[in-house]
Tab-separated table of C-alpha atoms and ligand atoms in Angstrom:
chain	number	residue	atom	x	y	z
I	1	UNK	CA	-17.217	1.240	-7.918
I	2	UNK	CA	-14.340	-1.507	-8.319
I	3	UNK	CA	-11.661	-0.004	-10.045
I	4	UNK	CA	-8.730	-1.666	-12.012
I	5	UNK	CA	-5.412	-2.005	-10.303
I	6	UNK	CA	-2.598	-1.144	-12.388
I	7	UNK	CA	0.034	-3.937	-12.427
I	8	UNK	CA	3.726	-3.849	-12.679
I	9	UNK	CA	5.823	-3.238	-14.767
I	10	UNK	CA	4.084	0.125	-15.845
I	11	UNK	CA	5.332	3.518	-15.710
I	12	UNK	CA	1.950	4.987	-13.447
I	13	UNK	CA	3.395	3.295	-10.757
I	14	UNK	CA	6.455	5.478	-10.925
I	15	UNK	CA	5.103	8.621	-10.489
I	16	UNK	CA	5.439	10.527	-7.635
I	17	UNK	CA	1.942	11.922	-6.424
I	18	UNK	CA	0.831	14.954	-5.262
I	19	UNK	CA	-0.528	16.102	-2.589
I	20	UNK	CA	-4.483	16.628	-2.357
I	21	UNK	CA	-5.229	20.228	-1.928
I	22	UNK	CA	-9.046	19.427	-0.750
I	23	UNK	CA	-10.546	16.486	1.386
I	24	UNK	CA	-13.754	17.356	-0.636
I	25	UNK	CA	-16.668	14.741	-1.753
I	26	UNK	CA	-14.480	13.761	-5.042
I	27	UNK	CA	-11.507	12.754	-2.808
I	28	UNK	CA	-14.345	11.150	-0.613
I	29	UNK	CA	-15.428	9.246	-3.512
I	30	UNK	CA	-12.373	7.980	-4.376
I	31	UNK	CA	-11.443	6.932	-0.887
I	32	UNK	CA	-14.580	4.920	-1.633
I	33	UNK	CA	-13.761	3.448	-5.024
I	34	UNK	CA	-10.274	2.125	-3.684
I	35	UNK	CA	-12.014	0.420	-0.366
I	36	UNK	CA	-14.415	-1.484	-2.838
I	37	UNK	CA	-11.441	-2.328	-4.806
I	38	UNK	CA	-9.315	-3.236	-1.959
I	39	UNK	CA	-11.761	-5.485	-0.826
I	40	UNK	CA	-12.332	-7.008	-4.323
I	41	UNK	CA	-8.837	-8.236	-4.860
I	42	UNK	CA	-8.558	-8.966	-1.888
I	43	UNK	CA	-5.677	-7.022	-0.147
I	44	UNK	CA	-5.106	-4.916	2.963
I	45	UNK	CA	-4.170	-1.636	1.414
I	46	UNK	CA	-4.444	0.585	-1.384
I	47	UNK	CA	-3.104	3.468	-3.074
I	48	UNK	CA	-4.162	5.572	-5.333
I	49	UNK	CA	-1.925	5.432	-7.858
I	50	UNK	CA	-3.002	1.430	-8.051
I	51	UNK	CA	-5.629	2.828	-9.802
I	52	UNK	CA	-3.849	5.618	-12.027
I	53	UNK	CA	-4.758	8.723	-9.610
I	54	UNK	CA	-1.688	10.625	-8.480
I	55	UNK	CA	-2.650	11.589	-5.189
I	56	UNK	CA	-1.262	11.176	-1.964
I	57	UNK	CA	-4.173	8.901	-0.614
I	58	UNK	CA	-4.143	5.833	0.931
I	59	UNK	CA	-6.421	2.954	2.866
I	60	UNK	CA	-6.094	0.595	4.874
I	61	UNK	CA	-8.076	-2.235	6.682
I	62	UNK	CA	-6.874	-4.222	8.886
I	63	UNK	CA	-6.706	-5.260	12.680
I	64	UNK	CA	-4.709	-3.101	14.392
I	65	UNK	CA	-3.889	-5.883	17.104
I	66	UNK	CA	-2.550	-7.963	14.072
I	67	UNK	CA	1.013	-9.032	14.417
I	68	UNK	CA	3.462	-9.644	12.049
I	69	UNK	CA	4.402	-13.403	11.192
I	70	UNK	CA	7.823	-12.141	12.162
I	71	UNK	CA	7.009	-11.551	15.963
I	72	UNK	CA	5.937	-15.215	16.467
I	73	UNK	CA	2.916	-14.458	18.303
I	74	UNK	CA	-0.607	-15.726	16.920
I	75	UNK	CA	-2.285	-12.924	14.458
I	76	UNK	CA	-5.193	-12.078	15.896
I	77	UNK	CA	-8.493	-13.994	15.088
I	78	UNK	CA	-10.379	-12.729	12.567
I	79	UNK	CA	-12.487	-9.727	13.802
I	80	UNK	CA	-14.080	-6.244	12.780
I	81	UNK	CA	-11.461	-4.977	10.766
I	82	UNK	CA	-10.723	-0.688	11.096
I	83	UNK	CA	-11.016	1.031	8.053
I	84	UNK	CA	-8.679	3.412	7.860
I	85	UNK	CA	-8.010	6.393	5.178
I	86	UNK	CA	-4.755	8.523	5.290
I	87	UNK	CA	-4.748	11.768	3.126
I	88	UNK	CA	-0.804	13.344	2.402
I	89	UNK	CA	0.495	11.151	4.921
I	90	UNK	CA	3.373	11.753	6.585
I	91	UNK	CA	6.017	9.646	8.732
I	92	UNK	CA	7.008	11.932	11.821
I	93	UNK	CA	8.898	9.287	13.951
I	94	UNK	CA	10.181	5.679	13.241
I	95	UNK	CA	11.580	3.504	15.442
I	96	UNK	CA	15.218	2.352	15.217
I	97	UNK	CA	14.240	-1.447	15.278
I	98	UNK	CA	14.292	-2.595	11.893
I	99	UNK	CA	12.142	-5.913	10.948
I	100	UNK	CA	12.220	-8.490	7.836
I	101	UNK	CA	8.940	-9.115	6.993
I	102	UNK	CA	7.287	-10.918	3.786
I	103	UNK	CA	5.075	-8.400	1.909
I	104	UNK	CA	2.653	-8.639	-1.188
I	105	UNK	CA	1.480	-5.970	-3.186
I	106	UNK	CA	-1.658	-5.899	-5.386
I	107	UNK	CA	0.275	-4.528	-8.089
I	108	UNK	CA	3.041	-7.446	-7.833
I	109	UNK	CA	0.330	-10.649	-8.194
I	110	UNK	CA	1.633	-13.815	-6.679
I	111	UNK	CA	4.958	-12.091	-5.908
I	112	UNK	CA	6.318	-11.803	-2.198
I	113	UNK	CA	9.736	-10.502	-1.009
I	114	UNK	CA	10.985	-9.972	2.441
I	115	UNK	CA	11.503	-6.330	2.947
I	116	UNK	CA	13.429	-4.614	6.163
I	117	UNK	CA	11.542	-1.568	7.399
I	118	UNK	CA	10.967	0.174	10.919
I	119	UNK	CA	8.666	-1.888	13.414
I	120	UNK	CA	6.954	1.192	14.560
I	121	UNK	CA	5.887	4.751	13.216
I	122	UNK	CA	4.146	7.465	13.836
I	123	UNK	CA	2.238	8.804	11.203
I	124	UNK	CA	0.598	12.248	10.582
I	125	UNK	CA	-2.225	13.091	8.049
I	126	UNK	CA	-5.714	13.910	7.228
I	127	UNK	CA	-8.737	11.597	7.512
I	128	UNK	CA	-11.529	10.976	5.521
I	129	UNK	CA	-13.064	14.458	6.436
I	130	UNK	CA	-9.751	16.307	6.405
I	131	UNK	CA	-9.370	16.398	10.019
I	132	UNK	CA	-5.642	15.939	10.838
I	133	UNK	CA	-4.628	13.139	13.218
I	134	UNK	CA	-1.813	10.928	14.402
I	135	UNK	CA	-0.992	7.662	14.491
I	136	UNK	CA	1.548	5.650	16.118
I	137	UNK	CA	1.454	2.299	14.228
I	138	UNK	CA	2.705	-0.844	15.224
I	139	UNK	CA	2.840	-4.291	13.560
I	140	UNK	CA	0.999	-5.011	10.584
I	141	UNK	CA	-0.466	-1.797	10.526
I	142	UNK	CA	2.793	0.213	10.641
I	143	UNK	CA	4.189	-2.011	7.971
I	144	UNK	CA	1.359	-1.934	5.569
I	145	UNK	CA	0.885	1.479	5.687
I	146	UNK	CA	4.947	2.466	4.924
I	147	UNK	CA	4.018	-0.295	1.716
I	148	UNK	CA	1.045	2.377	0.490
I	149	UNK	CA	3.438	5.462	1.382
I	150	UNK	CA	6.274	4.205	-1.052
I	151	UNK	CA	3.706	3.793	-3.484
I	152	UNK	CA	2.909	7.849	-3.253
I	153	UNK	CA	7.018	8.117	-4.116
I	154	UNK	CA	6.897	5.470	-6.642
I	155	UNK	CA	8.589	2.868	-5.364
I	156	UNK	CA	7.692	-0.408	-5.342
I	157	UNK	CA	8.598	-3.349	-3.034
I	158	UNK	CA	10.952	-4.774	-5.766
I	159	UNK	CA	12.568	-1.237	-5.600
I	160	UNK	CA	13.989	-2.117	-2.604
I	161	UNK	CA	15.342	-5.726	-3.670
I	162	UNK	CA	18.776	-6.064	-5.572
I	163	UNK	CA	18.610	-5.397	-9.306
I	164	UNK	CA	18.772	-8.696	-10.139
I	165	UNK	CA	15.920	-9.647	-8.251
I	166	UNK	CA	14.033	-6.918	-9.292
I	167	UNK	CA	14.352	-7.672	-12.913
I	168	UNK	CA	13.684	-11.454	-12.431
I	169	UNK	CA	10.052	-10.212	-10.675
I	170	UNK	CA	9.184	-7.938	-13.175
I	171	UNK	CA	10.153	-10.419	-16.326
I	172	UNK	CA	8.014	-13.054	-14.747
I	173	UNK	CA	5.266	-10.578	-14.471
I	174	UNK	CA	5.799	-8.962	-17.987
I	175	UNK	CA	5.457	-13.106	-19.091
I	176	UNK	CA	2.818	-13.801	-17.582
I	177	UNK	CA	0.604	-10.742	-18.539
I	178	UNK	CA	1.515	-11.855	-21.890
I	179	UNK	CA	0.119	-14.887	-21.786
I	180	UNK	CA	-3.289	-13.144	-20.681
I	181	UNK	CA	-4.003	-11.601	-23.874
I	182	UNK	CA	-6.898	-13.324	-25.584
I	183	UNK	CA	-5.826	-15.446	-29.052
I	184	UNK	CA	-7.365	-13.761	-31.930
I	185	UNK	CA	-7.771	-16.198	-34.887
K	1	LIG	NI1	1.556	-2.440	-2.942
């Protein structure tokens, strides 16, 4: 089931989730829900508090092989993409290179900032059936999923812009939702 995304600004996507006590068939079904959304809107990752559940769940799809624009090297060509779901996820190890990449976020439309985050992490949590695992995660794939884990804290990308910038993003948005809402005469 496509769900909707919650867009900023809107306090949901301030919350801090909790963790998920039980990789059960509810969880399983959400995991689910936020795939088909994902892959609706279209985007690369998804949390769950983009659509208003406060848990610490996460997916992502992408190519692992993928390379940031950043690196200069060619992404890779368009392929089977790994579908990948991260339950209370945690960040064990990051690498002391920092990068600048431009990043999205389905809750942002249309807006796109360069954030500076680790190039590499390792990353502990449970799958889709609660199985724990690791994963070190390079390139895209490292940097999109630290973009879903700041969503379980509440933070957005425009969190981690100046304040000015931040409030010019989220004015622009607050405008042009606005402008959505159907003329009643
Ligand atoms: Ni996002």
């Amino acid at each position: 089931m496509i769900l909707p995304i919650i867009t900023a600004p809107d306090r949901r996507l301030k919350v801090k989730s909790q963790p998920v006590a039980k990789v059960d068939d509810e969880v399983r079904r959400l995991l689910d829900d936020m795939v088909e959304t994902m892959r609706a809107a279209p985007g690369i990752g998804l949390s769950a508090i983009q659509v208003g559940v406060a848990k610490r769940a996460l997916v992502v799809e992408l190519d692992e092989q993928a390379k940031l624009a950043s690196e200069q090297e060619p992404v890779a060509p368009e392929g089977p993409h790994t579908t990948r779901y991260l339950i209370n996820p945690e960040i064990i190890w990051s690498s002391e290179k920092i990068v600048f990449c431009e990043e999205g976020c389905l809750s942002l439309p249309d807006q796109f900032a360069e954030i500076e985050r680790p190039a590499d992490i390792t990353v502990r949590y449970l799958d889709y059936d609660g199985q724990p695992q690791e994963l070190q995660a390079t390139g895209m794939l490292g940097r999109c999923i630290q973009h879903e884990m700041d969503h379980l804290d509440g933070v957005l990308l425009v969190d981690r812009l100046s304040a000015v910038r931040r409030h010019m993003i989220l004015r622009k948005l607050a405008k042009a939702r606005k402008q959505e809402q159907p003329v009643t005469a």
